[in-house]
Coordinates of C-alpha atoms and ligand atoms in Angstrom, one line a residue:
X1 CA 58.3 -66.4 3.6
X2 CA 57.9 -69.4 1.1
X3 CA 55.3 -68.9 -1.6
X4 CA 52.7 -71.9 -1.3
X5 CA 53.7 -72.1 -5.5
X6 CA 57.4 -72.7 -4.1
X7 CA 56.2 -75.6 -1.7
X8 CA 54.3 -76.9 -4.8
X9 CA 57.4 -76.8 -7.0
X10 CA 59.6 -78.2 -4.2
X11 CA 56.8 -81.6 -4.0
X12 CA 57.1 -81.8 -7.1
X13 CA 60.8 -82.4 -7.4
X14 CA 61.2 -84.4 -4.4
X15 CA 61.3 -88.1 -6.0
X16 CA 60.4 -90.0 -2.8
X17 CA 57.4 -88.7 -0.6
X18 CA 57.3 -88.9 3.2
X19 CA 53.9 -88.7 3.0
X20 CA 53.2 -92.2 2.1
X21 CA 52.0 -93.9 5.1
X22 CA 53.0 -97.2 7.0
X23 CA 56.4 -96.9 6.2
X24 CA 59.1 -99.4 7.3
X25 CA 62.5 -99.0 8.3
X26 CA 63.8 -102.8 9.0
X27 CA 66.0 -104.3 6.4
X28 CA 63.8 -107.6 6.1
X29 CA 61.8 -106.8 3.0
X30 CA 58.1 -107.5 4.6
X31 CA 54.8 -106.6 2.8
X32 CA 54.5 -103.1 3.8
X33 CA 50.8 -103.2 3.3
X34 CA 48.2 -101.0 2.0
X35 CA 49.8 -97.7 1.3
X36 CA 47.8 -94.5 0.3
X37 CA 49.3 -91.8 -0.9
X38 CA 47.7 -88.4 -0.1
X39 CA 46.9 -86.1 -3.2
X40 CA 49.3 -83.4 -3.8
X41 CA 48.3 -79.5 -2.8
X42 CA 45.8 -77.7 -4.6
X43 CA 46.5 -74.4 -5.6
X44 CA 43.4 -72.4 -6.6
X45 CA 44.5 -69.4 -8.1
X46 CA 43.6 -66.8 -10.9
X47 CA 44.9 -67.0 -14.4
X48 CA 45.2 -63.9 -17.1
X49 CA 41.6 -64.1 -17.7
X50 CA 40.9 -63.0 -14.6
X51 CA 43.9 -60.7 -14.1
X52 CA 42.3 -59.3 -17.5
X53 CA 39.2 -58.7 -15.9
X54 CA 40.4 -57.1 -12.5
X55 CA 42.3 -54.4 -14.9
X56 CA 38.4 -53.8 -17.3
X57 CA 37.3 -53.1 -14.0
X58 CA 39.6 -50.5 -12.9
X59 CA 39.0 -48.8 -16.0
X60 CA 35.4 -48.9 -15.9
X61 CA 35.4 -47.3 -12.3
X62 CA 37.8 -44.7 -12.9
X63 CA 35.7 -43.8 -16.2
X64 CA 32.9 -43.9 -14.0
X65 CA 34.8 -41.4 -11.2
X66 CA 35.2 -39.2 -13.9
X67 CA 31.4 -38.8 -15.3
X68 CA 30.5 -38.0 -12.1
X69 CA 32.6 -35.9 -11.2
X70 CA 31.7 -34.0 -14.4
X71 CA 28.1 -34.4 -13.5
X72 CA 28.8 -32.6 -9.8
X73 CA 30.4 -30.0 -11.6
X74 CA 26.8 -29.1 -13.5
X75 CA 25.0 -28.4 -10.2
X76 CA 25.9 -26.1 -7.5
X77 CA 27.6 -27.2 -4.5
X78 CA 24.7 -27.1 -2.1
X79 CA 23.4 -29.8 -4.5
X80 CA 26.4 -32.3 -4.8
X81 CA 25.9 -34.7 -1.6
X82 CA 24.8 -37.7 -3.9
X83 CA 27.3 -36.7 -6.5
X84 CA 30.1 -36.8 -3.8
X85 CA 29.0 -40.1 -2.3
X86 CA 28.9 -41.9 -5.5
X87 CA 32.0 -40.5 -6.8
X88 CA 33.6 -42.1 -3.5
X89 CA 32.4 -45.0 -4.0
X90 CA 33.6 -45.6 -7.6
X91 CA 37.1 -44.0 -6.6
X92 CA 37.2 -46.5 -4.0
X93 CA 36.2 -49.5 -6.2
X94 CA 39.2 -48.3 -8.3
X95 CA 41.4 -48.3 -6.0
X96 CA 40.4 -51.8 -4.9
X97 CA 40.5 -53.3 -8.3
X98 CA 44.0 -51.7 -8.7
X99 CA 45.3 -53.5 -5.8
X100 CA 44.0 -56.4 -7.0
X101 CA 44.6 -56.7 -10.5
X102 CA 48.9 -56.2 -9.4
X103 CA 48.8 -58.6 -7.0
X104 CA 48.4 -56.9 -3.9
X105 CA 45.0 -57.3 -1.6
X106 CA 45.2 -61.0 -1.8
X107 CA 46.0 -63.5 0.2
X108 CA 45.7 -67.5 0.3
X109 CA 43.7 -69.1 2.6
X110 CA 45.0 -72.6 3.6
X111 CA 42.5 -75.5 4.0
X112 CA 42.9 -79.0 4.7
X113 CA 40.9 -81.7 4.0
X114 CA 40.5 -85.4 5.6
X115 CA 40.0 -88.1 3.2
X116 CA 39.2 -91.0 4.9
X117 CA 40.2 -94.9 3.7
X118 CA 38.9 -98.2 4.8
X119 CA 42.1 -100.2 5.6
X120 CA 44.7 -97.0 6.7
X121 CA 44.7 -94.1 8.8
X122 CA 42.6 -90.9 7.7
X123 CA 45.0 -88.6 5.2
X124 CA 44.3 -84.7 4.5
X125 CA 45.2 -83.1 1.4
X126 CA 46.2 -79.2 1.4
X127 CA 44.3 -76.3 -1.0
X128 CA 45.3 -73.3 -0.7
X129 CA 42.9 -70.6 -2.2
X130 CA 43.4 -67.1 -3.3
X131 CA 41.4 -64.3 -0.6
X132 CA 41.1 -61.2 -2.2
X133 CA 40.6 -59.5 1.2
X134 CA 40.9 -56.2 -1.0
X135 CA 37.5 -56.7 -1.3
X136 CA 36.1 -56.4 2.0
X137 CA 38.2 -53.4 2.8
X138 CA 35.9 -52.1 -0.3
X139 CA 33.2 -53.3 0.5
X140 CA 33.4 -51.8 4.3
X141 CA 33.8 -48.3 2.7
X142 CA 31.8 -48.2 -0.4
X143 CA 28.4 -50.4 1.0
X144 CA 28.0 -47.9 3.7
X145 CA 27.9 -45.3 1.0
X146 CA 25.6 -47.0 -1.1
X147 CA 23.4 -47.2 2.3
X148 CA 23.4 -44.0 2.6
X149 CA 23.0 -42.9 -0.9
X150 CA 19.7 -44.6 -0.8
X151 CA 18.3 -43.4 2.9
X152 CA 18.9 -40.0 1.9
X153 CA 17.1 -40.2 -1.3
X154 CA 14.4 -42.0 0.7
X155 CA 14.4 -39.2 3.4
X156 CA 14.7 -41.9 6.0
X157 CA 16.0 -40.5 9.7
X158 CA 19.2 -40.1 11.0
X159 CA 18.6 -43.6 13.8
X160 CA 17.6 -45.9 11.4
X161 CA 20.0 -44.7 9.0
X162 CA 22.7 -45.5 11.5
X163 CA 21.1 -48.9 12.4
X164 CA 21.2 -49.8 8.2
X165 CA 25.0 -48.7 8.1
X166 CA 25.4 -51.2 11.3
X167 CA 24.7 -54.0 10.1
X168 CA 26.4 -53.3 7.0
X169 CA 29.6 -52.9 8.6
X170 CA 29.1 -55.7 10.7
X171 CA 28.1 -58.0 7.8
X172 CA 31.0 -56.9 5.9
X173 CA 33.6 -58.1 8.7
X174 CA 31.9 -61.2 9.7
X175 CA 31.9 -62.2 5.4
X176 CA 36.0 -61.4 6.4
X177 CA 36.3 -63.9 9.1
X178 CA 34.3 -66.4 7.2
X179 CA 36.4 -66.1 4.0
X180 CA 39.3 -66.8 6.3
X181 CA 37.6 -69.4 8.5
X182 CA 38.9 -72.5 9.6
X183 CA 36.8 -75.8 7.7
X184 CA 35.7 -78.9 9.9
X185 CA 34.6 -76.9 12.5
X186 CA 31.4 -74.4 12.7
X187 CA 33.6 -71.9 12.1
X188 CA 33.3 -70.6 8.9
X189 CA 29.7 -71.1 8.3
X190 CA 28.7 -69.8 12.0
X191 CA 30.3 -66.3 10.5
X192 CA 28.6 -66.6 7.4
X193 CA 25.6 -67.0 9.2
X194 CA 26.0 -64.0 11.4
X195 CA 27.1 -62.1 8.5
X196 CA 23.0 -63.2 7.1
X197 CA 21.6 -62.0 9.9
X198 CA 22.8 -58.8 9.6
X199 CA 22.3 -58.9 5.7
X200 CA 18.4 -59.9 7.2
X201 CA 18.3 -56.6 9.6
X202 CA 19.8 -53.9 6.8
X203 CA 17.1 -55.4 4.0
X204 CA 14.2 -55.0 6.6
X205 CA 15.7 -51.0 7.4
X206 CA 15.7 -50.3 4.0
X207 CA 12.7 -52.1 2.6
X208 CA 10.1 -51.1 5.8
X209 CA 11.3 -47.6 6.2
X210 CA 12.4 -46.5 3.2
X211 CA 9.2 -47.4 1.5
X212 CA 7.3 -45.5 4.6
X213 CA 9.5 -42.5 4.1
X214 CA 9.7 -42.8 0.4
X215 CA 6.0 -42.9 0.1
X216 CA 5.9 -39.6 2.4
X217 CA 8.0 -37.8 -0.4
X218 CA 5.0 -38.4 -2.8
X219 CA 4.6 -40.7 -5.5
X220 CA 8.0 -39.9 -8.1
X221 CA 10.2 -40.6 -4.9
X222 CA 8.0 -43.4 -4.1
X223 CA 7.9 -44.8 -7.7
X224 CA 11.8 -44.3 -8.0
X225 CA 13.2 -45.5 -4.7
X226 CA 11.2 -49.1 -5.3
X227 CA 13.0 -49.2 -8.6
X228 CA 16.1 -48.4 -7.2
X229 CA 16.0 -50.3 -3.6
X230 CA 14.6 -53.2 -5.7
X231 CA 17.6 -53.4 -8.2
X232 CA 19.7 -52.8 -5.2
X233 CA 18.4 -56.0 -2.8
X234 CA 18.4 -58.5 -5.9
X235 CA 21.9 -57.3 -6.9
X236 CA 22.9 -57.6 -3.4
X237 CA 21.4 -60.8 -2.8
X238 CA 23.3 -62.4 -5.6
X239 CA 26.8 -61.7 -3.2
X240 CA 26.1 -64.1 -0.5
X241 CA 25.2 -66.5 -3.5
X242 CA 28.6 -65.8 -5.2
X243 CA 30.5 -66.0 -1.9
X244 CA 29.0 -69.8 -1.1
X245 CA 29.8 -71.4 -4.3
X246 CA 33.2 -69.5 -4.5
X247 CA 35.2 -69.0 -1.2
X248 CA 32.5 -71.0 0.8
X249 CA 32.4 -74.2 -1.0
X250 CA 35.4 -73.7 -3.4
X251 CA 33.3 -75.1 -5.9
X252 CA 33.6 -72.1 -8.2
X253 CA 37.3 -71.5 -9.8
X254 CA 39.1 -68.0 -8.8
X255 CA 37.9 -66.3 -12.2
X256 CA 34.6 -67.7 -12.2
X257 CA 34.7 -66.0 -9.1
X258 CA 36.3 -62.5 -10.1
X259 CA 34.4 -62.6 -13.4
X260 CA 31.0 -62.7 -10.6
X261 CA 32.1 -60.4 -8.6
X262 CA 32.8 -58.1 -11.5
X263 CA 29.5 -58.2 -13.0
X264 CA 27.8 -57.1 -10.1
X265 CA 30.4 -54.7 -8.5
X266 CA 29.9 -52.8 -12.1
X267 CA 26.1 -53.1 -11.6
X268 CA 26.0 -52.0 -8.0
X269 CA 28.3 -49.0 -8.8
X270 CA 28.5 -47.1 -12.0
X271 CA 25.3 -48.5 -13.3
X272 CA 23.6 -47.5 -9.6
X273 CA 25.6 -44.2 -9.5
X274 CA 24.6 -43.1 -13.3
X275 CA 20.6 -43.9 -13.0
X276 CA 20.4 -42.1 -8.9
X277 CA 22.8 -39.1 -10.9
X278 CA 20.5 -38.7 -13.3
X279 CA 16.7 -39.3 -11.7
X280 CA 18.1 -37.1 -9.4
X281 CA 18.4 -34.1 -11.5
X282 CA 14.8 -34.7 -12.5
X283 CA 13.4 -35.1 -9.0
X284 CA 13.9 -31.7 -6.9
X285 CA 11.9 -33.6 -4.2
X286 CA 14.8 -35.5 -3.6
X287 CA 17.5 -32.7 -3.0
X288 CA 19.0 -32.7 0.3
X289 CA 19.8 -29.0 0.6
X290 CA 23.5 -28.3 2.5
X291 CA 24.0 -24.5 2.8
X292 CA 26.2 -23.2 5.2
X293 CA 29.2 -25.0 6.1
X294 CA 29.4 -27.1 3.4
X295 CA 28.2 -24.5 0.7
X296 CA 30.0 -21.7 1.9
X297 CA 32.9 -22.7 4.6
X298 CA 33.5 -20.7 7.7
X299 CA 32.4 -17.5 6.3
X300 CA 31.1 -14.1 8.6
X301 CA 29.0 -16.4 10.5
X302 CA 31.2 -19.1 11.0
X303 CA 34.2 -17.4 11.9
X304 CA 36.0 -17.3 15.7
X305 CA 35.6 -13.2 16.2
X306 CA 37.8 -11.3 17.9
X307 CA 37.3 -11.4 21.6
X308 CA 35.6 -15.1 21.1
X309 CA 38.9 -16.2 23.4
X310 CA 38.8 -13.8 26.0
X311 CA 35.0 -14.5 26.6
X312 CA 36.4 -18.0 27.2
X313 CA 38.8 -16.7 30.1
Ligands
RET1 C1 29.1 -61.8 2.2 C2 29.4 -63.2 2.8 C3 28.8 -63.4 4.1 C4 27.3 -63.3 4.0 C5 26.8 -62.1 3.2 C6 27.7 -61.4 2.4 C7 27.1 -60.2 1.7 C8 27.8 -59.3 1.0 C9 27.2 -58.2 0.3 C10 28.0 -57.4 -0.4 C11 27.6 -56.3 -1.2 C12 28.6 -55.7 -1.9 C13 28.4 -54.6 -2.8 C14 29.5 -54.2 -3.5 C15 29.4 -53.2 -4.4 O1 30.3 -53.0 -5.2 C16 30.1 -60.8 2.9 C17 29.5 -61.9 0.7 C18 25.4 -61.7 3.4 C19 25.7 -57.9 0.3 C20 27.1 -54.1 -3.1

C-alpha cells in the first residue's frame, strides 16, 4: 500500500505536473490560456509534541490502573464493583493511548476539496488527515463504564440504565462514521447530528433520573451525584466541541487536537475515578452490595450436586 507521505514525496519530485489544466498537445505554440495549477496535498499529521503527549498519557492511566487497584484491594470484595469498573476503564484508556502513541489505531482520512476559478474548470485539492479511530474503540468500552459507574451510584434501575448505555454506544459509532465521512455531501454532519441526538437522550437519562433516584438515596448521594454528574456533562460536552473544530472542520491541527483530547480523557478518567473512589468510601449509602457469586464463587450453594444430571434425565 503507498503511504499518502510517499505520494507527497513522489509530487514533489515529479518536475512537470499533469495536473495543470488546458493542456495542449499541437506543435504550433498557441496561447495556452489561463492555467491554474491545483495546490499540492495537505498532509495533516502529528508531530513529536503530540507523539509526546499520547506517551504522558499512557503513563498517567497506567499510574492511575494502579491506585485503584491498590484502592480495591483495601475493601472487601463484595465492595469492589466501582473499584473494578474504574480500574477498566483506565486500563482501557492505556491501552488505547499505547496504540496510539506507536503508530497503530490511526488512520488517514482522505478529503478532497473543490476550489472553484472564474475563467477554468473547477480543481480539487487533496488533505489527508490523521483518524485516530483508536479512540472510538475506547470510547465504546470505557463511556459505557463511566455510564454505569454513575447510575449505580445514583441507584437508578436496570431499564433506564440500559437505555443511557444505548445511546452511548450508538453515539460513539455514529462520531466513527462521521470522522470518516465523506465532505460535500450531508454525510458527515447528518452522522454527527445523529451522534447529538443520542448525546441529547443519554444527558436527559442521567440528568432526570439520576437526580430522582439520587435524591431518593438522601441528601450526601444527592449532594455528591450533582457534583459528580455535573463535572461529568460539562466535561462531556466539551468532546463534540473538540470533535467539530478538529476532525469536523479540520480547523484545529492534529496536536491541538490530541493535546484536547488529552486534557479531558485525564479529566473524565483518573480525575473521575479518584474523587467516586474516594466519596465512595465515605458514603456507605452508596455501596452496591454483591454477595454470592461474585463474593464467594460457586461455593455449597452454587455447586451442580450429585444426582443434579440424573434429575435432568
Ligand atoms: C463525538 C462526535 C459526534 C458527536 C458527539 C460526540 C461525543 C463524544 C463524547 C465522548 C466522551 C468521551 C469520554 C471519554 C473519556 O475518556 C463522538 C465526539 C456528541 C461525549 C468521556
Amino acid at each position: 500500500m503507498i503511504h499518502p507521505e510517499q505520494v507527497a514525496e513522489m509530487l514533489k519530485k515529479s518536475k512537470t505536473s499533469s495536473l495543470l489544466i488546458p493542456t495542449s498537445t499541437g506543435s504550433v505554440p498557441l496561447d495556452p490560456g489561463p492555467t491554474v495549477k491545483p495546490d499540492p496535498a495537505e498532509y495533516q499529521l502529528a508531530s513529536d509534541d503530540g507523539k509526546r503527549t499520547l506517551w504522558v498519557v499512557f503513563v498517567i492511566m497506567v499510574v492511575a490502573s494502579v491506585i485503584f487497584s491498590a484502592l480495591s484491594w483495601s475493601v472487601p470484595m463484595s465492595r469492589r464493583l466501582y473499584h473494578v469498573i474504574t480500574t477498566f476503564i483506565t486500563v482501557i484508556a492505556a491501552i488505547s493511548y499505547y496504540g496510539m502513541a506507536t503508530g497503530h489505531g490511526v488512520a488517514y482520512h482522505h478529503v478532497q476539496v473543490r476550489q472553484s476559478h472564474s475563467h477554468v474548470p473547477d480543481t480539487y485539492s487533496d488533505i489527508y488527515r490523521e483518524v485516530y479511530w483508536a479512540r472510538y474503540v475506547d470510547w465504546s468500552l470505557t463511556t459505557p463504564l463511566l455510564l454505569l459507574d454513575l447510575c449505580l451510584l445514583a441507584g437508578i434501575d436496570g431499564g433506564h440504565t440500559i437505555i443511557a448505555i444505548g445511546a452511548d454506544l450508538i453515539m460513539i459509532l455514529t462520531g466513527l462514521f462521521a470522522a470518516f465521512g465523506a465532505e460535500g455531501t450531508p454525510q458527515k454532519w447528518g452522522w454527527y447530528a445523529i451522534a447529538c441526538i443520542a448525546y441529547l437522550v443519554l444527558v436527559w437519562h442521567l440528568a432526570v433520573h439520576g437526580n430522582r433516584f439520587a435524591t431518593a438515596k438522601g441528601s450526601k448521594v444527592s449532594k455528591f451525584f450533582g457534583a459528580i454528574a455535573t463535572f461529568t456533562l460539562i466535561l462531556w460536552t466539551a468532546y463534540p466541541i473538540v470533535w467539530g473544530v478538529a476532525d469536523g472542520s479540520r480547523k484545529a491541527s492534529v496536536d491541538a487536537e490530541i493535546i484536547a483530547y488529552a486534557i479531558l480523557d485525564v479529566l473524565a478518567k483518573p480525575v473521575f475515578g479518584i474523587w467516586l473512589l474516594l466519596t465512595h468510601a465515605k458514603l456507605p449509602e452508596t455501596n452496591v452490595e454483591l454477595g454470592g457469586y461474585w463474593s464467594h464463587g460457586l461455593g455449597s450453594e452454587g455447586t451442580i450436586r450429585v444426582g443434579d444430571d440424573d434429575e435432568g434425565a
